[in-house]
Amino acid sequence: IPTLLLARLDTVYVVLMLIATVWLGIIGFIDDYLKLRAKKIAQQQGVPYKKGDKDGLAGWFKILGQVGLGITVGAVLYFNSDVKIWREYKGIPPAGDTNFETRTVNNRVKHFAKTKEPITTIPFVKDHEFNYTKLLPEAIRKYSWALYILIVIFIITAVSNGSNITDGLDGLATGTTALIGVLLGIFAYASGNLFFADYLNIMYIPGLGELSIFIAAMIGACVGFLWYNSYPAQVFMGDTGSLTLGGIIAALAIIVHKELLIPIFCGVFLVENLSVIMQVSYFKYTKKKFGEGRRIFLMSPLHHHYQKKGYHEAKIVTRFWIVTVLCVVLSIVTLKLR
């Protein structure tokens, strides 16, 4: 609602984020609704309902929805004519060429070339831009759009599932997302402001500053929800919230060209995801080799491992928040530390 009231709705980035929010929200809502309906039916029939029962959406359907969103986001960012990056041009622009702009920045006249190349930012590196097209042989570089869309699909699916897995303790996913939102808001504002983009030597992306309103609304929603979701929780977000928040984070990171920083500022999501992959893989491997499945952790995802070790739920959540704060600070530092 704040986005609809305060943001410019003719900006492609705002529209794209609203689509991503509704898209994954619907998928998560259907999953939660099916689970609640199954629970109600079990109660009516007097049958005990097990929380682990697979009564929600099939896993492949969720993946299909995430892939669909990845295709949409990737295609819009690659093909939409309003999505352009301004990069400083050292020469004299051709007269009358609309692909160039001349602006006075920090009391200096500078020329900028508008590009649509699939570029990302490499953290901690001086010449910190990388073109995804370089990953392909020269003969097939005209199909770089397909590679870019595949990368976007992978990122959105991975982060969305990571957020979903993390949402296992009161306030964990909510607080973590709010902290990450602060970082993405800083990135969006800096890249959308020509003065700051020039000072920090980062990409200037026109129209990106409008995303600050969307991100602020997301942070506000998380903080308001956290009031009731903190331990002991009175309300839970379910997949409606966790899938959506993960998809929003992934899409925002891609839009601001900071997707290579995701393993840092989404460190909690990454570790939670890896703990499940490691646990399941090791269990299957040992069962096949020794006839009995063995575990690395007492329970996965990782936050449940610490629960089994006797840590209080609130302590686990607070420490995961602290880790996220450190990851966010490190990500902010990459703006200057190269």
CSV table of N, CA, C and O in Angstrom, one decimal, residues 154-249:
chain,number,residue,atom,x,y,z
A,154,PHE,N,18.1,-19.3,-11.3
A,154,PHE,CA,18.8,-20.0,-10.2
A,154,PHE,C,18.9,-19.2,-9.0
A,154,PHE,O,18.6,-19.7,-7.9
A,155,ILE,N,19.2,-17.9,-9.1
A,155,ILE,CA,19.3,-17.0,-7.9
A,155,ILE,C,17.9,-16.9,-7.2
A,155,ILE,O,17.9,-17.0,-6.0
A,156,ILE,N,16.9,-16.6,-7.9
A,156,ILE,CA,15.5,-16.5,-7.3
A,156,ILE,C,15.1,-17.8,-6.7
A,156,ILE,O,14.6,-17.7,-5.5
A,157,THR,N,15.3,-18.9,-7.3
A,157,THR,CA,14.9,-20.2,-6.7
A,157,THR,C,15.7,-20.5,-5.4
A,157,THR,O,15.2,-20.9,-4.4
A,158,ALA,N,17.0,-20.3,-5.5
A,158,ALA,CA,17.9,-20.6,-4.4
A,158,ALA,C,17.6,-19.7,-3.1
A,158,ALA,O,17.4,-20.2,-2.0
A,159,VAL,N,17.5,-18.4,-3.4
A,159,VAL,CA,17.2,-17.4,-2.2
A,159,VAL,C,15.8,-17.6,-1.7
A,159,VAL,O,15.6,-17.6,-0.5
A,160,SER,N,14.9,-17.8,-2.6
A,160,SER,CA,13.5,-18.0,-2.1
A,160,SER,C,13.4,-19.3,-1.2
A,160,SER,O,12.7,-19.3,-0.2
A,161,ASN,N,14.0,-20.4,-1.7
A,161,ASN,CA,14.0,-21.6,-0.9
A,161,ASN,C,14.8,-21.5,0.4
A,161,ASN,O,14.4,-22.0,1.5
A,162,GLY,N,15.9,-20.7,0.3
A,162,GLY,CA,16.7,-20.4,1.5
A,162,GLY,C,15.9,-19.7,2.6
A,162,GLY,O,16.0,-20.0,3.8
A,163,SER,N,15.1,-18.7,2.2
A,163,SER,CA,14.3,-18.0,3.1
A,163,SER,C,13.2,-18.9,3.7
A,163,SER,O,12.9,-18.8,4.9
A,164,ASN,N,12.7,-19.7,2.8
A,164,ASN,CA,11.6,-20.6,3.3
A,164,ASN,C,12.1,-21.6,4.3
A,164,ASN,O,11.5,-21.9,5.3
A,165,ILE,N,13.3,-22.1,4.1
A,165,ILE,CA,14.0,-23.1,5.1
A,165,ILE,C,14.3,-22.4,6.4
A,165,ILE,O,14.2,-22.9,7.5
A,166,THR,N,14.7,-21.1,6.3
A,166,THR,CA,15.1,-20.3,7.5
A,166,THR,C,14.0,-20.1,8.4
A,166,THR,O,14.1,-19.9,9.6
A,167,ASP,N,12.8,-20.0,7.8
A,167,ASP,CA,11.6,-19.6,8.6
A,167,ASP,C,11.1,-20.8,9.5
A,167,ASP,O,10.1,-21.4,9.2
A,168,GLY,N,11.9,-21.1,10.5
A,168,GLY,CA,11.6,-22.2,11.4
A,168,GLY,C,11.6,-21.9,12.8
A,168,GLY,O,11.2,-22.7,13.7
A,169,LEU,N,12.0,-20.7,13.2
A,169,LEU,CA,12.0,-20.2,14.6
A,169,LEU,C,11.3,-18.8,14.6
A,169,LEU,O,11.3,-18.1,13.6
A,170,ASP,N,10.7,-18.5,15.7
A,170,ASP,CA,10.0,-17.3,15.9
A,170,ASP,C,10.9,-16.1,15.6
A,170,ASP,O,11.9,-15.8,16.3
A,171,GLY,N,10.5,-15.3,14.6
A,171,GLY,CA,11.2,-14.1,14.3
A,171,GLY,C,12.5,-14.2,13.5
A,171,GLY,O,13.1,-13.2,13.1
A,172,LEU,N,12.9,-15.4,13.2
A,172,LEU,CA,14.2,-15.6,12.5
A,172,LEU,C,14.2,-15.1,11.1
A,172,LEU,O,15.0,-14.2,10.7
A,173,ALA,N,13.3,-15.5,10.2
A,173,ALA,CA,13.3,-15.1,8.8
A,173,ALA,C,12.8,-13.6,8.8
A,173,ALA,O,13.4,-12.8,7.9
A,174,THR,N,11.9,-13.2,9.6
A,174,THR,CA,11.4,-11.8,9.6
A,174,THR,C,12.5,-10.8,9.9
A,174,THR,O,12.7,-9.8,9.2
A,175,GLY,N,13.2,-11.0,11.0
A,175,GLY,CA,14.3,-10.1,11.4
A,175,GLY,C,15.5,-10.1,10.4
A,175,GLY,O,16.0,-9.0,10.1
A,176,THR,N,15.8,-11.3,10.0
A,176,THR,CA,16.9,-11.4,9.0
A,176,THR,C,16.6,-10.6,7.7
A,176,THR,O,17.4,-9.9,7.2
A,177,THR,N,15.4,-10.8,7.2
A,177,THR,CA,14.9,-10.1,6.0
A,177,THR,C,14.9,-8.6,6.2
A,177,THR,O,15.3,-7.8,5.3
A,178,ALA,N,14.5,-8.1,7.3
A,178,ALA,CA,14.5,-6.7,7.6
A,178,ALA,C,15.9,-6.1,7.5
A,178,ALA,O,16.1,-5.0,7.0
A,179,LEU,N,16.8,-6.8,8.1
A,179,LEU,CA,18.2,-6.3,8.1
A,179,LEU,C,18.8,-6.3,6.7
A,179,LEU,O,19.5,-5.4,6.3
A,180,ILE,N,18.5,-7.4,5.9
A,180,ILE,CA,19.0,-7.4,4.5
A,180,ILE,C,18.3,-6.3,3.7
A,180,ILE,O,18.9,-5.7,2.8
A,181,GLY,N,17.0,-6.0,4.1
A,181,GLY,CA,16.3,-4.9,3.4
A,181,GLY,C,17.0,-3.6,3.5
A,181,GLY,O,17.0,-2.8,2.6
A,182,VAL,N,17.5,-3.3,4.7
A,182,VAL,CA,18.3,-2.0,4.9
A,182,VAL,C,19.4,-1.9,4.0
A,182,VAL,O,19.7,-0.9,3.3
A,183,LEU,N,20.2,-3.0,3.8
A,183,LEU,CA,21.3,-3.0,2.9
A,183,LEU,C,20.9,-2.8,1.4
A,183,LEU,O,21.5,-2.0,0.7
A,184,LEU,N,19.8,-3.5,1.0
A,184,LEU,CA,19.4,-3.4,-0.4
A,184,LEU,C,18.8,-2.0,-0.6
A,184,LEU,O,19.0,-1.4,-1.7
A,185,GLY,N,18.2,-1.3,0.4
A,185,GLY,CA,17.8,0.0,0.3
A,185,GLY,C,18.9,1.0,0.1
A,185,GLY,O,18.8,1.9,-0.7
A,186,ILE,N,20.0,0.8,0.8
A,186,ILE,CA,21.2,1.6,0.6
A,186,ILE,C,21.8,1.4,-0.8
A,186,ILE,O,22.1,2.4,-1.5
A,187,PHE,N,21.9,0.2,-1.3
A,187,PHE,CA,22.4,-0.1,-2.6
A,187,PHE,C,21.5,0.6,-3.7
A,187,PHE,O,22.0,1.2,-4.7
A,188,ALA,N,20.2,0.4,-3.5
A,188,ALA,CA,19.2,1.0,-4.5
A,188,ALA,C,19.3,2.5,-4.6
A,188,ALA,O,19.3,3.1,-5.6
A,189,TYR,N,19.4,3.2,-3.4
A,189,TYR,CA,19.4,4.6,-3.4
A,189,TYR,C,20.7,5.1,-3.9
A,189,TYR,O,20.8,6.1,-4.7
A,190,ALA,N,21.9,4.5,-3.6
A,190,ALA,CA,23.2,4.9,-4.1
A,190,ALA,C,23.3,4.8,-5.6
A,190,ALA,O,23.8,5.7,-6.3
A,191,SER,N,22.8,3.6,-6.1
A,191,SER,CA,22.9,3.4,-7.6
A,191,SER,C,21.9,4.2,-8.3
A,191,SER,O,22.1,4.5,-9.5
A,192,GLY,N,20.8,4.7,-7.7
A,192,GLY,CA,19.8,5.5,-8.4
A,192,GLY,C,20.1,7.0,-8.3
A,192,GLY,O,19.3,7.7,-8.8
A,193,ASN,N,21.2,7.4,-7.6
A,193,ASN,CA,21.5,8.8,-7.4
A,193,ASN,C,22.8,9.0,-8.1
A,193,ASN,O,23.9,8.4,-7.8
A,194,LEU,N,22.8,9.9,-9.1
A,194,LEU,CA,24.0,10.1,-10.0
A,194,LEU,C,25.2,10.6,-9.1
A,194,LEU,O,26.3,10.3,-9.4
A,195,PHE,N,24.9,11.5,-8.1
A,195,PHE,CA,26.0,12.0,-7.3
A,195,PHE,C,26.7,10.9,-6.5
A,195,PHE,O,27.9,10.8,-6.5
A,196,PHE,N,25.9,10.1,-5.8
A,196,PHE,CA,26.5,9.0,-5.0
A,196,PHE,C,27.1,7.9,-5.9
A,196,PHE,O,28.2,7.4,-5.6
A,197,ALA,N,26.5,7.6,-7.0
A,197,ALA,CA,27.0,6.6,-7.9
A,197,ALA,C,28.4,7.0,-8.5
A,197,ALA,O,29.3,6.2,-8.6
A,198,ASP,N,28.5,8.4,-8.8
A,198,ASP,CA,29.8,8.9,-9.3
A,198,ASP,C,30.9,8.9,-8.2
A,198,ASP,O,32.0,8.5,-8.4
A,199,TYR,N,30.5,9.3,-7.0
A,199,TYR,CA,31.4,9.3,-5.8
A,199,TYR,C,31.9,7.9,-5.5
A,199,TYR,O,33.1,7.7,-5.2
A,200,LEU,N,31.0,7.0,-5.5
A,200,LEU,CA,31.4,5.6,-5.1
A,200,LEU,C,31.9,4.8,-6.2
A,200,LEU,O,32.3,3.6,-6.0
A,201,ASN,N,31.9,5.3,-7.4
A,201,ASN,CA,32.3,4.6,-8.6
A,201,ASN,C,31.6,3.3,-8.9
A,201,ASN,O,32.1,2.3,-9.0
A,202,ILE,N,30.2,3.5,-8.8
A,202,ILE,CA,29.4,2.3,-9.0
A,202,ILE,C,28.4,2.7,-10.2
A,202,ILE,O,28.4,3.8,-10.6
A,203,MET,N,27.7,1.7,-10.7
A,203,MET,CA,26.8,1.9,-11.8
A,203,MET,C,25.7,2.9,-11.4
A,203,MET,O,25.1,2.8,-10.3
A,204,TYR,N,25.4,3.8,-12.3
A,204,TYR,CA,24.2,4.7,-12.1
A,204,TYR,C,23.1,4.1,-13.0
A,204,TYR,O,23.2,3.8,-14.2
A,205,ILE,N,22.0,3.8,-12.3
A,205,ILE,CA,20.8,3.1,-12.9
A,205,ILE,C,19.6,4.0,-12.7
A,205,ILE,O,19.0,4.1,-11.6
A,206,PRO,N,19.2,4.8,-13.8
A,206,PRO,CA,18.1,5.7,-13.6
A,206,PRO,C,16.8,5.1,-13.2
A,206,PRO,O,16.5,3.9,-13.7
A,207,GLY,N,16.1,5.7,-12.3
A,207,GLY,CA,14.8,5.2,-11.9
A,207,GLY,C,14.9,4.2,-10.7
A,207,GLY,O,13.9,3.8,-10.1
A,208,LEU,N,16.1,3.8,-10.3
A,208,LEU,CA,16.3,2.8,-9.3
A,208,LEU,C,16.0,3.4,-7.9
A,208,LEU,O,15.6,2.6,-7.0
A,209,GLY,N,16.1,4.7,-7.7
A,209,GLY,CA,15.9,5.3,-6.4
A,209,GLY,C,14.4,5.1,-6.0
A,209,GLY,O,14.2,5.0,-4.7
A,210,GLU,N,13.5,4.9,-6.9
A,210,GLU,CA,12.1,4.6,-6.5
A,210,GLU,C,11.9,3.3,-5.8
A,210,GLU,O,11.0,3.2,-5.0
A,211,LEU,N,12.9,2.4,-6.0
A,211,LEU,CA,12.8,1.1,-5.2
A,211,LEU,C,13.0,1.3,-3.7
A,211,LEU,O,12.6,0.5,-3.0
A,212,SER,N,13.6,2.4,-3.3
A,212,SER,CA,13.8,2.7,-1.9
A,212,SER,C,12.5,2.7,-1.2
A,212,SER,O,12.4,2.3,0.0
A,213,ILE,N,11.4,3.2,-1.9
A,213,ILE,CA,10.1,3.3,-1.2
A,213,ILE,C,9.6,1.8,-1.0
A,213,ILE,O,9.1,1.5,0.0
A,214,PHE,N,9.7,1.0,-2.1
A,214,PHE,CA,9.3,-0.4,-2.0
A,214,PHE,C,10.0,-1.1,-0.8
A,214,PHE,O,9.4,-1.8,0.0
A,215,ILE,N,11.3,-0.9,-0.8
A,215,ILE,CA,12.2,-1.6,0.2
A,215,ILE,C,11.8,-1.1,1.6
A,215,ILE,O,11.7,-1.9,2.6
A,216,ALA,N,11.6,0.2,1.8
A,216,ALA,CA,11.2,0.8,3.1
A,216,ALA,C,9.9,0.2,3.5
A,216,ALA,O,9.7,-0.2,4.7
A,217,ALA,N,9.0,0.0,2.6
A,217,ALA,CA,7.7,-0.6,2.9
A,217,ALA,C,7.8,-2.1,3.3
A,217,ALA,O,7.2,-2.5,4.3
A,218,MET,N,8.8,-2.8,2.7
A,218,MET,CA,9.0,-4.2,3.0
A,218,MET,C,9.6,-4.3,4.4
A,218,MET,O,9.2,-5.1,5.2
A,219,ILE,N,10.6,-3.4,4.7
A,219,ILE,CA,11.2,-3.4,6.1
A,219,ILE,C,10.1,-3.0,7.1
A,219,ILE,O,10.1,-3.7,8.2
A,220,GLY,N,9.3,-2.0,6.8
A,220,GLY,CA,8.2,-1.7,7.8
A,220,GLY,C,7.3,-2.9,8.0
A,220,GLY,O,6.8,-3.1,9.1
A,221,ALA,N,6.9,-3.6,6.9
A,221,ALA,CA,6.0,-4.7,7.1
A,221,ALA,C,6.7,-5.8,7.9
A,221,ALA,O,6.0,-6.4,8.8
A,222,CYS,N,8.0,-6.0,7.7
A,222,CYS,CA,8.7,-7.0,8.5
A,222,CYS,C,8.8,-6.7,10.0
A,222,CYS,O,8.5,-7.5,10.9
A,223,VAL,N,9.1,-5.4,10.3
A,223,VAL,CA,9.2,-4.9,11.7
A,223,VAL,C,7.8,-5.0,12.4
A,223,VAL,O,7.7,-5.4,13.5
A,224,GLY,N,6.7,-4.6,11.6
A,224,GLY,CA,5.4,-4.7,12.2
A,224,GLY,C,5.0,-6.1,12.5
A,224,GLY,O,4.4,-6.4,13.5
A,225,PHE,N,5.3,-7.0,11.5
A,225,PHE,CA,5.0,-8.4,11.7
A,225,PHE,C,5.8,-9.0,12.9
A,225,PHE,O,5.4,-9.8,13.6
A,226,LEU,N,7.1,-8.5,13.0
A,226,LEU,CA,8.0,-9.1,14.0
A,226,LEU,C,7.4,-8.8,15.5
A,226,LEU,O,7.7,-9.5,16.4
A,227,TRP,N,6.6,-7.7,15.6
A,227,TRP,CA,6.0,-7.4,16.9
A,227,TRP,C,5.2,-8.6,17.4
A,227,TRP,O,5.2,-8.9,18.6
A,228,TYR,N,4.6,-9.3,16.5
A,228,TYR,CA,3.7,-10.4,16.9
A,228,TYR,C,4.4,-11.8,16.6
A,228,TYR,O,3.9,-12.8,17.1
A,229,ASN,N,5.5,-11.7,15.8
A,229,ASN,CA,6.1,-13.0,15.4
A,229,ASN,C,7.3,-13.3,16.3
A,229,ASN,O,7.9,-14.4,16.3
A,230,SER,N,7.7,-12.3,17.2
A,230,SER,CA,8.9,-12.6,18.1
A,230,SER,C,8.5,-13.6,19.1
A,230,SER,O,7.3,-13.8,19.4
A,231,TYR,N,9.4,-14.2,19.7
A,231,TYR,CA,9.2,-15.3,20.7
A,231,TYR,C,8.4,-14.8,21.9
A,231,TYR,O,8.8,-13.8,22.5
A,232,PRO,N,7.4,-15.5,22.4
A,232,PRO,CA,6.7,-16.6,21.7
A,232,PRO,C,5.7,-16.0,20.7
A,232,PRO,O,4.9,-15.1,21.0
A,233,ALA,N,5.8,-16.6,19.5
A,233,ALA,CA,5.0,-16.0,18.3
A,233,ALA,C,3.5,-16.2,18.5
A,233,ALA,O,3.0,-17.2,18.9
A,234,GLN,N,2.8,-15.1,18.1
A,234,GLN,CA,1.3,-15.2,18.1
A,234,GLN,C,0.8,-15.4,16.7
A,234,GLN,O,-0.3,-15.8,16.5
A,235,VAL,N,1.7,-15.2,15.7
A,235,VAL,CA,1.3,-15.3,14.3
A,235,VAL,C,2.5,-15.8,13.5
A,235,VAL,O,3.6,-15.5,13.9
A,236,PHE,N,2.3,-16.6,12.5
A,236,PHE,CA,3.3,-17.1,11.6
A,236,PHE,C,3.1,-16.7,10.2
A,236,PHE,O,2.0,-16.6,9.7
A,237,MET,N,4.2,-16.5,9.4
A,237,MET,CA,4.0,-16.1,8.0
A,237,MET,C,3.8,-17.2,7.1
A,237,MET,O,3.2,-17.0,6.0
A,238,GLY,N,4.2,-18.4,7.4
A,238,GLY,CA,4.0,-19.5,6.4
A,238,GLY,C,4.8,-19.3,5.1
A,238,GLY,O,5.6,-18.4,5.0
A,239,ASP,N,4.5,-20.1,4.1
A,239,ASP,CA,5.1,-20.0,2.9
A,239,ASP,C,4.7,-18.7,2.1
A,239,ASP,O,5.4,-18.2,1.3
A,240,THR,N,3.5,-18.2,2.5
A,240,THR,CA,3.0,-16.9,1.9
A,240,THR,C,4.0,-15.8,2.1
A,240,THR,O,4.3,-15.0,1.2
A,241,GLY,N,4.6,-15.8,3.3
A,241,GLY,CA,5.6,-14.8,3.6
A,241,GLY,C,7.0,-15.2,3.2
A,241,GLY,O,7.8,-14.4,2.6
A,242,SER,N,7.5,-16.4,3.6
A,242,SER,CA,8.9,-16.7,3.5
A,242,SER,C,9.3,-16.9,2.0
A,242,SER,O,10.4,-16.4,1.6
A,243,LEU,N,8.5,-17.5,1.2
A,243,LEU,CA,8.8,-17.6,-0.2
A,243,LEU,C,8.8,-16.2,-0.9
A,243,LEU,O,9.7,-15.9,-1.7
A,244,THR,N,7.9,-15.4,-0.5
A,244,THR,CA,7.8,-14.0,-1.1
A,244,THR,C,9.0,-13.2,-0.7
A,244,THR,O,9.6,-12.5,-1.6
A,245,LEU,N,9.3,-13.2,0.6
A,245,LEU,CA,10.5,-12.4,1.0
A,245,LEU,C,11.8,-12.8,0.4
A,245,LEU,O,12.6,-12.0,0.0
A,246,GLY,N,12.0,-14.1,0.3
A,246,GLY,CA,13.2,-14.6,-0.4
A,246,GLY,C,13.2,-14.2,-1.8
A,246,GLY,O,14.3,-13.8,-2.4
A,247,GLY,N,12.1,-14.3,-2.5
A,247,GLY,CA,12.0,-13.9,-4.0
A,247,GLY,C,12.3,-12.4,-4.1
A,247,GLY,O,12.9,-11.9,-5.1
A,248,ILE,N,11.7,-11.6,-3.2
A,248,ILE,CA,11.9,-10.1,-3.2
A,248,ILE,C,13.4,-9.8,-3.1
A,248,ILE,O,14.0,-9.0,-3.8
A,249,ILE,N,14.1,-10.4,-2.1
A,249,ILE,CA,15.5,-10.2,-1.9
A,249,ILE,C,16.3,-10.5,-3.1
A,249,ILE,O,17.2,-9.8,-3.5
